[in-house]
mmCIF file of C-alpha atoms in Angstrom:
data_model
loop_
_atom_site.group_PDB
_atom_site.id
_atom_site.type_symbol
_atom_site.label_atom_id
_atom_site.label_comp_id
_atom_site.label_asym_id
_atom_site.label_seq_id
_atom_site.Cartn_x
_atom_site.Cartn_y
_atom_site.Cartn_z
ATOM 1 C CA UNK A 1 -47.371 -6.210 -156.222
ATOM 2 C CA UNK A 2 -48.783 -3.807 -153.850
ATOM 3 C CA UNK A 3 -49.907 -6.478 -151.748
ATOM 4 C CA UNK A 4 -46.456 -8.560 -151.547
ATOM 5 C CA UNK A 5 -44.800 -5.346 -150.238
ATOM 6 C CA UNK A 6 -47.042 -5.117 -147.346
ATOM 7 C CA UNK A 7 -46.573 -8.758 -146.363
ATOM 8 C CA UNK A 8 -42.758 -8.295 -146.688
ATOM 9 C CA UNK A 9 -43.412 -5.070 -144.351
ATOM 10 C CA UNK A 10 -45.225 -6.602 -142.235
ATOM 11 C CA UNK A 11 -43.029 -9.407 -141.788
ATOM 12 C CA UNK A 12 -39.688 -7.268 -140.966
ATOM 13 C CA UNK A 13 -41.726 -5.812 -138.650
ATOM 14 C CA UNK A 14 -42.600 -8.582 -137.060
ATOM 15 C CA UNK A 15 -38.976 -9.896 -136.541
ATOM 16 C CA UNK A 16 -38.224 -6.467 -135.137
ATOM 17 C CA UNK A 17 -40.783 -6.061 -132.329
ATOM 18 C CA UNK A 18 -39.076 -10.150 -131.507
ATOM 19 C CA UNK A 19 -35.576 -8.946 -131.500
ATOM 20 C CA UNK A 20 -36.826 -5.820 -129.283
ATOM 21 C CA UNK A 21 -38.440 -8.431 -127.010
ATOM 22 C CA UNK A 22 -35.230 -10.701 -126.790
ATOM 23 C CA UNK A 23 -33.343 -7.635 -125.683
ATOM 24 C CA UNK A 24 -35.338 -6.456 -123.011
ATOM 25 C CA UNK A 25 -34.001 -6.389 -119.662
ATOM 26 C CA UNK A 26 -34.161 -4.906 -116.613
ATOM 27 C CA UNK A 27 -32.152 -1.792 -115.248
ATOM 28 C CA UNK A 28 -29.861 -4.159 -113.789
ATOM 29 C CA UNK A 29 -28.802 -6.022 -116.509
ATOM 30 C CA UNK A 30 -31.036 -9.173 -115.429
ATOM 31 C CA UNK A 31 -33.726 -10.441 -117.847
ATOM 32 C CA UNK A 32 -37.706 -10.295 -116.680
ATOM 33 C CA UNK A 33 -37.851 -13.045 -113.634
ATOM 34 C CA UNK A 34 -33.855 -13.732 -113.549
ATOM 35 C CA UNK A 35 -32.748 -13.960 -109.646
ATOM 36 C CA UNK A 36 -30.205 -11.907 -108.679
ATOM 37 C CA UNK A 37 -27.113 -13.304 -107.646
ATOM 38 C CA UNK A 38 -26.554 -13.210 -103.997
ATOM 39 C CA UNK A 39 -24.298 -9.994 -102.306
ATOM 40 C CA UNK A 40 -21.265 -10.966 -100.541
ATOM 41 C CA UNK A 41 -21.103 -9.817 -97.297
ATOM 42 C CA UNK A 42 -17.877 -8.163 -96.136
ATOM 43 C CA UNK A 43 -16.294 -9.657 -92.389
ATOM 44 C CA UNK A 44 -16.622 -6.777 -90.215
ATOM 45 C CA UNK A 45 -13.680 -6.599 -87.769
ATOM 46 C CA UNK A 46 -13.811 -8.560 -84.186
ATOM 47 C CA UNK A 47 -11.941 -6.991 -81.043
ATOM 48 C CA UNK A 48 -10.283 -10.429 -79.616
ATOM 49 C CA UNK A 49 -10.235 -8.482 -76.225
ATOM 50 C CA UNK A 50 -13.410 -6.360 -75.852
ATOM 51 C CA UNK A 51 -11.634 -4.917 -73.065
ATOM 52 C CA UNK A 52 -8.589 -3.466 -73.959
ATOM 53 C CA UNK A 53 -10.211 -2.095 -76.994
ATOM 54 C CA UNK A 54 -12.138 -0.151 -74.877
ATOM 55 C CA UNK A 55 -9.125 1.159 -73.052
ATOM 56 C CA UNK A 56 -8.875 3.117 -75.715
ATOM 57 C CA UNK A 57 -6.265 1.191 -77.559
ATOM 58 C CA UNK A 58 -5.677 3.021 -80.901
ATOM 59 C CA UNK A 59 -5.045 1.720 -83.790
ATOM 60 C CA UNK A 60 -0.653 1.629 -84.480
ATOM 61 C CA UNK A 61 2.410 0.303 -85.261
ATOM 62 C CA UNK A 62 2.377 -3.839 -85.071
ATOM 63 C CA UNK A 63 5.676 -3.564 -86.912
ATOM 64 C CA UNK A 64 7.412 -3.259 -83.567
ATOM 65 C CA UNK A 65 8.074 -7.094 -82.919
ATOM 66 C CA UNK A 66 8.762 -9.156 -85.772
ATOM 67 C CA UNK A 67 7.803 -9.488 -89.139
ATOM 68 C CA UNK A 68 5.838 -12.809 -89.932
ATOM 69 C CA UNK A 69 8.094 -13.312 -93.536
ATOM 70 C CA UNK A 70 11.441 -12.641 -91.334
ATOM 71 C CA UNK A 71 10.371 -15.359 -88.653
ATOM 72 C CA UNK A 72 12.592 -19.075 -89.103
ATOM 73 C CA UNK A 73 10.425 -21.735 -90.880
ATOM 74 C CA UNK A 74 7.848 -22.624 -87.983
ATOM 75 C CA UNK A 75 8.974 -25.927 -86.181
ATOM 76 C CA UNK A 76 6.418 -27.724 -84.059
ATOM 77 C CA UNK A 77 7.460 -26.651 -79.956
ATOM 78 C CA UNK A 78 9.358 -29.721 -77.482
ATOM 79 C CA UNK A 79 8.410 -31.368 -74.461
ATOM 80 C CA UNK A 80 4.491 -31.320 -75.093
ATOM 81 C CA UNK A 81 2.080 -34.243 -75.480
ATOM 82 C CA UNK A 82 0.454 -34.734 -78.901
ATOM 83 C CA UNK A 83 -2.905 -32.535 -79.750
ATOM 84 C CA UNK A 84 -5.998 -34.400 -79.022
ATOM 85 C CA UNK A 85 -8.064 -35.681 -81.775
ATOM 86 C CA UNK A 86 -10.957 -34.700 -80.107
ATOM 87 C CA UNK A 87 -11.175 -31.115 -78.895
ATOM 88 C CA UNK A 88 -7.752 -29.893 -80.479
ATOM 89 C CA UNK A 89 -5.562 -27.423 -78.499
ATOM 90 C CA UNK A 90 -8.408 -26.055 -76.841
ATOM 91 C CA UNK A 91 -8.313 -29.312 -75.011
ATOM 92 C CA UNK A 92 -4.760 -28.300 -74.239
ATOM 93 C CA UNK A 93 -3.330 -26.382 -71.198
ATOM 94 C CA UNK A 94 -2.169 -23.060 -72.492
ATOM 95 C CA UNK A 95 -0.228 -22.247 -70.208
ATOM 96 C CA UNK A 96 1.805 -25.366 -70.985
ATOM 97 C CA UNK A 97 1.986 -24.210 -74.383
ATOM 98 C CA UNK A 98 3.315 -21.081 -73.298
ATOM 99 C CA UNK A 99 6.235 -22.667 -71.113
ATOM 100 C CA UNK A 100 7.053 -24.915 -73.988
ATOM 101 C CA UNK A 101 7.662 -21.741 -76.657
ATOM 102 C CA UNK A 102 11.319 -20.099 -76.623
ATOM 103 C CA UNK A 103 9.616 -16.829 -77.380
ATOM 104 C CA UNK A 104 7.149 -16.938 -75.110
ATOM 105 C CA UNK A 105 9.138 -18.166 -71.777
ATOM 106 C CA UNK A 106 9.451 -15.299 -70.248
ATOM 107 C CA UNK A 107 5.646 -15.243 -69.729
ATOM 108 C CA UNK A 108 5.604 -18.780 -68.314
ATOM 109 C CA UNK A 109 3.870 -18.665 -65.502
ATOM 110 C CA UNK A 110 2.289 -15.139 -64.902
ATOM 111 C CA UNK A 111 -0.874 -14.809 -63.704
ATOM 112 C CA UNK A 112 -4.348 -14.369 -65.721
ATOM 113 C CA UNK A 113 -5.580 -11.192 -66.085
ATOM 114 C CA UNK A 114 -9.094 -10.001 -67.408
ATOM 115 C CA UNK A 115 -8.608 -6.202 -67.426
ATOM 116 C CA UNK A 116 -5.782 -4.232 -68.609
ATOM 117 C CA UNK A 117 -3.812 -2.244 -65.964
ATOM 118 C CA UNK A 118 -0.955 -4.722 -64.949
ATOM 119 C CA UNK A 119 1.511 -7.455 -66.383
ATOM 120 C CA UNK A 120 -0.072 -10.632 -66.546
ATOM 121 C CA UNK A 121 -1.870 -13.372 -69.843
ATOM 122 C CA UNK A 122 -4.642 -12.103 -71.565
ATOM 123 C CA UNK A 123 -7.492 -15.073 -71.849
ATOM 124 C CA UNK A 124 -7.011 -17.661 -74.276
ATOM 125 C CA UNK A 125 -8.723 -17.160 -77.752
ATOM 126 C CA UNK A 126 -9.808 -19.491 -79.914
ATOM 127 C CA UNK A 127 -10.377 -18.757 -83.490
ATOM 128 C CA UNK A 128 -10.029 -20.374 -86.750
ATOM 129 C CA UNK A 129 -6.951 -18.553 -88.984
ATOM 130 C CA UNK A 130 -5.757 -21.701 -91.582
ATOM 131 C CA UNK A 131 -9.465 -22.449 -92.782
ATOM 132 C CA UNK A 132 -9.360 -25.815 -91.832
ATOM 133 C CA UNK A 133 -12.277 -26.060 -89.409
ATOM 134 C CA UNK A 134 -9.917 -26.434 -86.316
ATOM 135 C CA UNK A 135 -9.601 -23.227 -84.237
ATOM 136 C CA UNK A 136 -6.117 -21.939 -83.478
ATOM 137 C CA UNK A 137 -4.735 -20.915 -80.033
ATOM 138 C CA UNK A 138 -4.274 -17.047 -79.671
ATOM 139 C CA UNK A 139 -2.510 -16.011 -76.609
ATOM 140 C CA UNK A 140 -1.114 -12.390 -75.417
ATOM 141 C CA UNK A 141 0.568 -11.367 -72.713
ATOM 142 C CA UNK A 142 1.308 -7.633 -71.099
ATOM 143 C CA UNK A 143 4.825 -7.223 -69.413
ATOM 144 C CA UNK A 144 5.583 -4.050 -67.108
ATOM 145 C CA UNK A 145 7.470 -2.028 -69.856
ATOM 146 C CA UNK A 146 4.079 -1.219 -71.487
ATOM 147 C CA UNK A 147 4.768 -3.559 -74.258
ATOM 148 C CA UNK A 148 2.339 -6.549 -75.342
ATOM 149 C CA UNK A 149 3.471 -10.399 -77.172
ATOM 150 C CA UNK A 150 0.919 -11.875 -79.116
ATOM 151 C CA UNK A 151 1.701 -15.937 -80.268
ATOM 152 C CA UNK A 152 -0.436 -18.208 -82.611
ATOM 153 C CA UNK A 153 -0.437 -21.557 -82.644
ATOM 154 C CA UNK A 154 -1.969 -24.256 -84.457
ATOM 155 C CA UNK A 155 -1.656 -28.068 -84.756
ATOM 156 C CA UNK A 156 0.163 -29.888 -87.536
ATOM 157 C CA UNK A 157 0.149 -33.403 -87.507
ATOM 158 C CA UNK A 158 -0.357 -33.687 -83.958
ATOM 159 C CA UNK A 159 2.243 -31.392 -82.757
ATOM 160 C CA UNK A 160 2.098 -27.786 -81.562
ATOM 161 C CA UNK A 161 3.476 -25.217 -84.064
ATOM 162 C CA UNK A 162 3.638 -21.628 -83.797
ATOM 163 C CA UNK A 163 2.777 -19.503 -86.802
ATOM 164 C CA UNK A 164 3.063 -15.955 -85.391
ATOM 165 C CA UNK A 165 4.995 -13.959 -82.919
ATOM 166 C CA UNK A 166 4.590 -10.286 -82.850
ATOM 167 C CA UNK A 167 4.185 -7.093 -80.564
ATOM 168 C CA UNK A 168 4.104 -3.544 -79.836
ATOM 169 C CA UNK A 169 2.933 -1.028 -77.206
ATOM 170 C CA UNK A 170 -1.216 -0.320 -76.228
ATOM 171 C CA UNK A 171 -1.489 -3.210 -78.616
ATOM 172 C CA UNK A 172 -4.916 -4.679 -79.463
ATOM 173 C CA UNK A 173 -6.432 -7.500 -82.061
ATOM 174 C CA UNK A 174 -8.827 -7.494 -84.308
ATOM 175 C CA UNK A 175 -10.509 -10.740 -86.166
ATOM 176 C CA UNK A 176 -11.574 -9.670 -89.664
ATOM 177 C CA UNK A 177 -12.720 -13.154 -91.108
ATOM 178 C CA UNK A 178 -9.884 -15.574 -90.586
ATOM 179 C CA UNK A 179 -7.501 -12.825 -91.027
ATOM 180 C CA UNK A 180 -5.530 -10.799 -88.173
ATOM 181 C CA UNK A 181 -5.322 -7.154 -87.310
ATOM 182 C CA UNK A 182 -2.348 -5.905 -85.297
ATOM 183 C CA UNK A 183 -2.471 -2.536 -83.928
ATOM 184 C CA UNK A 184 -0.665 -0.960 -81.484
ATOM 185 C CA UNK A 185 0.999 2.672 -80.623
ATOM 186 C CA UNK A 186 4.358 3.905 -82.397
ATOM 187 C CA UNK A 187 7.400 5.602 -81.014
ATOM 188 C CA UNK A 188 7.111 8.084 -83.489
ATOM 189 C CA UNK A 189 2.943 9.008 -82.983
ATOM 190 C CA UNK A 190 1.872 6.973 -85.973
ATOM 191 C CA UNK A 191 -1.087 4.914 -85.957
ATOM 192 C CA UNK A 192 -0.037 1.426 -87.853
ATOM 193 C CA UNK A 193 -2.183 -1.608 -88.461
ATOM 194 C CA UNK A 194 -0.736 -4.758 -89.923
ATOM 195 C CA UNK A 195 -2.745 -7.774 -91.275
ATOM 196 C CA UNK A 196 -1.690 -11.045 -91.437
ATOM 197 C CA UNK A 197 -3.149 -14.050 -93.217
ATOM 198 C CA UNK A 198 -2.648 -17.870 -93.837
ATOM 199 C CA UNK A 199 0.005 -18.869 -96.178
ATOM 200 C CA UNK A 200 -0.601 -22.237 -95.920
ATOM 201 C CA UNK A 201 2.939 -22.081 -93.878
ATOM 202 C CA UNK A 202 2.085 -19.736 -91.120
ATOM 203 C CA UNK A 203 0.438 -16.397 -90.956
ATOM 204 C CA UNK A 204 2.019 -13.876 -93.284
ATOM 205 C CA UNK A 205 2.026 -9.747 -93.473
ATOM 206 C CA UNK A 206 -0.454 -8.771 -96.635
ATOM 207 C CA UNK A 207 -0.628 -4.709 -95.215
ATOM 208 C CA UNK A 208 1.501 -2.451 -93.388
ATOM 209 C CA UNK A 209 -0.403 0.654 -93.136
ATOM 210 C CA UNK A 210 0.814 3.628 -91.049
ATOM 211 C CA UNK A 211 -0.829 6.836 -90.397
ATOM 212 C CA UNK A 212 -0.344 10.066 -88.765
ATOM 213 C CA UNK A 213 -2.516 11.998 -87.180
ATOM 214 C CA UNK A 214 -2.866 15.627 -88.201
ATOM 215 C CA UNK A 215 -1.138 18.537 -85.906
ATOM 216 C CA UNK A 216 -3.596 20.790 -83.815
ATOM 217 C CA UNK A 217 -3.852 24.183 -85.575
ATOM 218 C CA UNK A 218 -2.796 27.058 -83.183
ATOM 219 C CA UNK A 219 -5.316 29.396 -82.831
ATOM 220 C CA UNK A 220 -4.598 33.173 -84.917
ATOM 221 C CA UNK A 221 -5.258 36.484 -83.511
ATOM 222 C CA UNK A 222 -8.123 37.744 -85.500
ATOM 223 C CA UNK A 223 -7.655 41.575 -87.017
ATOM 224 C CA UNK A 224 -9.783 44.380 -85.905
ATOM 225 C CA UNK A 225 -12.856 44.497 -88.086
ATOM 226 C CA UNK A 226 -14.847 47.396 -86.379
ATOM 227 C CA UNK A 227 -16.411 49.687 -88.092
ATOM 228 C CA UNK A 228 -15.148 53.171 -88.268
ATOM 229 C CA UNK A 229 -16.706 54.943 -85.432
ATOM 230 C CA UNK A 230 -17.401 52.068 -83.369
ATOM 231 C CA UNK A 231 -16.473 52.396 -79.551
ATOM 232 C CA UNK A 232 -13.012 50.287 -80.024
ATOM 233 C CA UNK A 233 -11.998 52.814 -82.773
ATOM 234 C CA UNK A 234 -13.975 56.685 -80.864
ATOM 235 C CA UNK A 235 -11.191 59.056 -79.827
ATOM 236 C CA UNK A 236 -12.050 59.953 -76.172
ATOM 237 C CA UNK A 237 -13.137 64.019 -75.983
ATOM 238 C CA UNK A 238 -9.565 64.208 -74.194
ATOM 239 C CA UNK A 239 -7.096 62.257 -76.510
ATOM 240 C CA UNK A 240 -9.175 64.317 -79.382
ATOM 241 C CA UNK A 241 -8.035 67.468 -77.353
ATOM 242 C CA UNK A 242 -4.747 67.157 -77.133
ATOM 243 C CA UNK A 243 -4.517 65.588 -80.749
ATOM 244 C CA UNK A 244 -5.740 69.711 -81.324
ATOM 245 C CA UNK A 245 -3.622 71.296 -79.440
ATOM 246 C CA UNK A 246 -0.101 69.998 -80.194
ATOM 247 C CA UNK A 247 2.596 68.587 -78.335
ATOM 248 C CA UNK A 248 3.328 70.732 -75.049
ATOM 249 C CA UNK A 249 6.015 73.180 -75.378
ATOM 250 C CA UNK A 250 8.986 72.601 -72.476
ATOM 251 C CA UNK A 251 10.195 75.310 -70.346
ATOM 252 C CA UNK A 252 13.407 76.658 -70.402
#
């Protein structure tokens, strides 16, 4: 009898020290010799125009040109040859793609600039926004008022169609994967970034964000913490003397 109870111990004990086993893991949750599954790493953002970043273009209110959702359903733009197969709108003129675009007539024909400081296009950029391997055209222009235009285009179907129109004041352009980040300078002092992404239509809002920067504290005039005694608190011998004496008495 004695001897079937210590088999029968020894076999629940055996099952336990498996079931311990089975249940072992690491800190992390992954078993001894499981690979752990691979980080995914964030898109940092990408100034489109190194330059004017550095201008010290802060970060502000793209909300001052129009909103992507309020834009007319994008139609492709007139009077401009069909997108090459090979080599897509970068193959293109831009600048014909620019005199082609209602929005964008008024900055038909300006001249190229590569610094800010006057009116004029910004390079061309190249980028691709819909995910579909083919990069789309990015083009901004600065006009004398202070004020910058920024148009996307891409190619549908062999026609040029533009998916974004925007613009604001000190305005710069980040790249943060295949999404787009509009900042520029408000009226009102705010800082204001607005993202746009793909839609599968043309590129959409997905964040407003708006921020104000915190007012400058005026500096306080600090109270008088000298000790008693101290040279900024010493009665001279003289103002101690007449302090004794009284006020003066006046003459008839």
């Amino acid at each position: 009898m004695i001897q079937r109870s210590l088999f029968a111990y020894a076999l629940l004990a055996t099952a336990l020290a498996a079931a311990a086993l089975v249940g072992c893991g690491t800190p992390s949750g992954l078993g001894s010799g499981e690979p752990a599954p691979p980080v995914a790493v964030q898109p940092h953002p990408e100034g489109l125009w190194p330059a004017w970043a550095r201008a010290g273009t802060p970060p502000g209110d793209a909300g001052a040109g129009e909103a992507a959702q309020e834009q007319a359903p994008p139609t492709p733009l007139a009077g401009l040859p069909a997108v090459p197969v090979r080599g897509g709108l970068a193959a293109m003129k831009p600048d014909a793609i620019v005199c082609a675009d209602s929005r964008m007539k008024a900055q038909c024909g300006r001249a190229r600039i590569d610094l800010p400081g006057r009116a004029g296009v910004r390079p061309p950029v190249y980028r691709d926004l819909t995910g579909d391997g083919a990069p789309e055209l990015i083009v901004a222009a600065d006009v004398e008022s202070g004020r910058t235009v920024v148009s996307v285009y891409t190619a549908e179907r062999g026609k040029v169609v533009q998916v974004l129109f925007t613009g604001g004041r000190r305005l710069a352009v980040e790249a943060v994967g295949s999404d787009l980040v509009v900042r520029a300078a408000a009226s009102d002092g705010a800082e204001q970034a607005v993202r746009y992404t793909w839609d599968g239509t043309r590129m959409s809002t997905i964040s407003d964000e708006k921020r104000y920067r915190p007012c400058p504290r005026s500096p306080r005039s600090s109270p008088d913490l000298s000790p008693p005694g101290s040279p900024s608190t010493q009665e001279s011998p003289a103002e101690k003397s007449r302090a004794e004496k009284g006020p003066a008495e006046k003459g008839p």
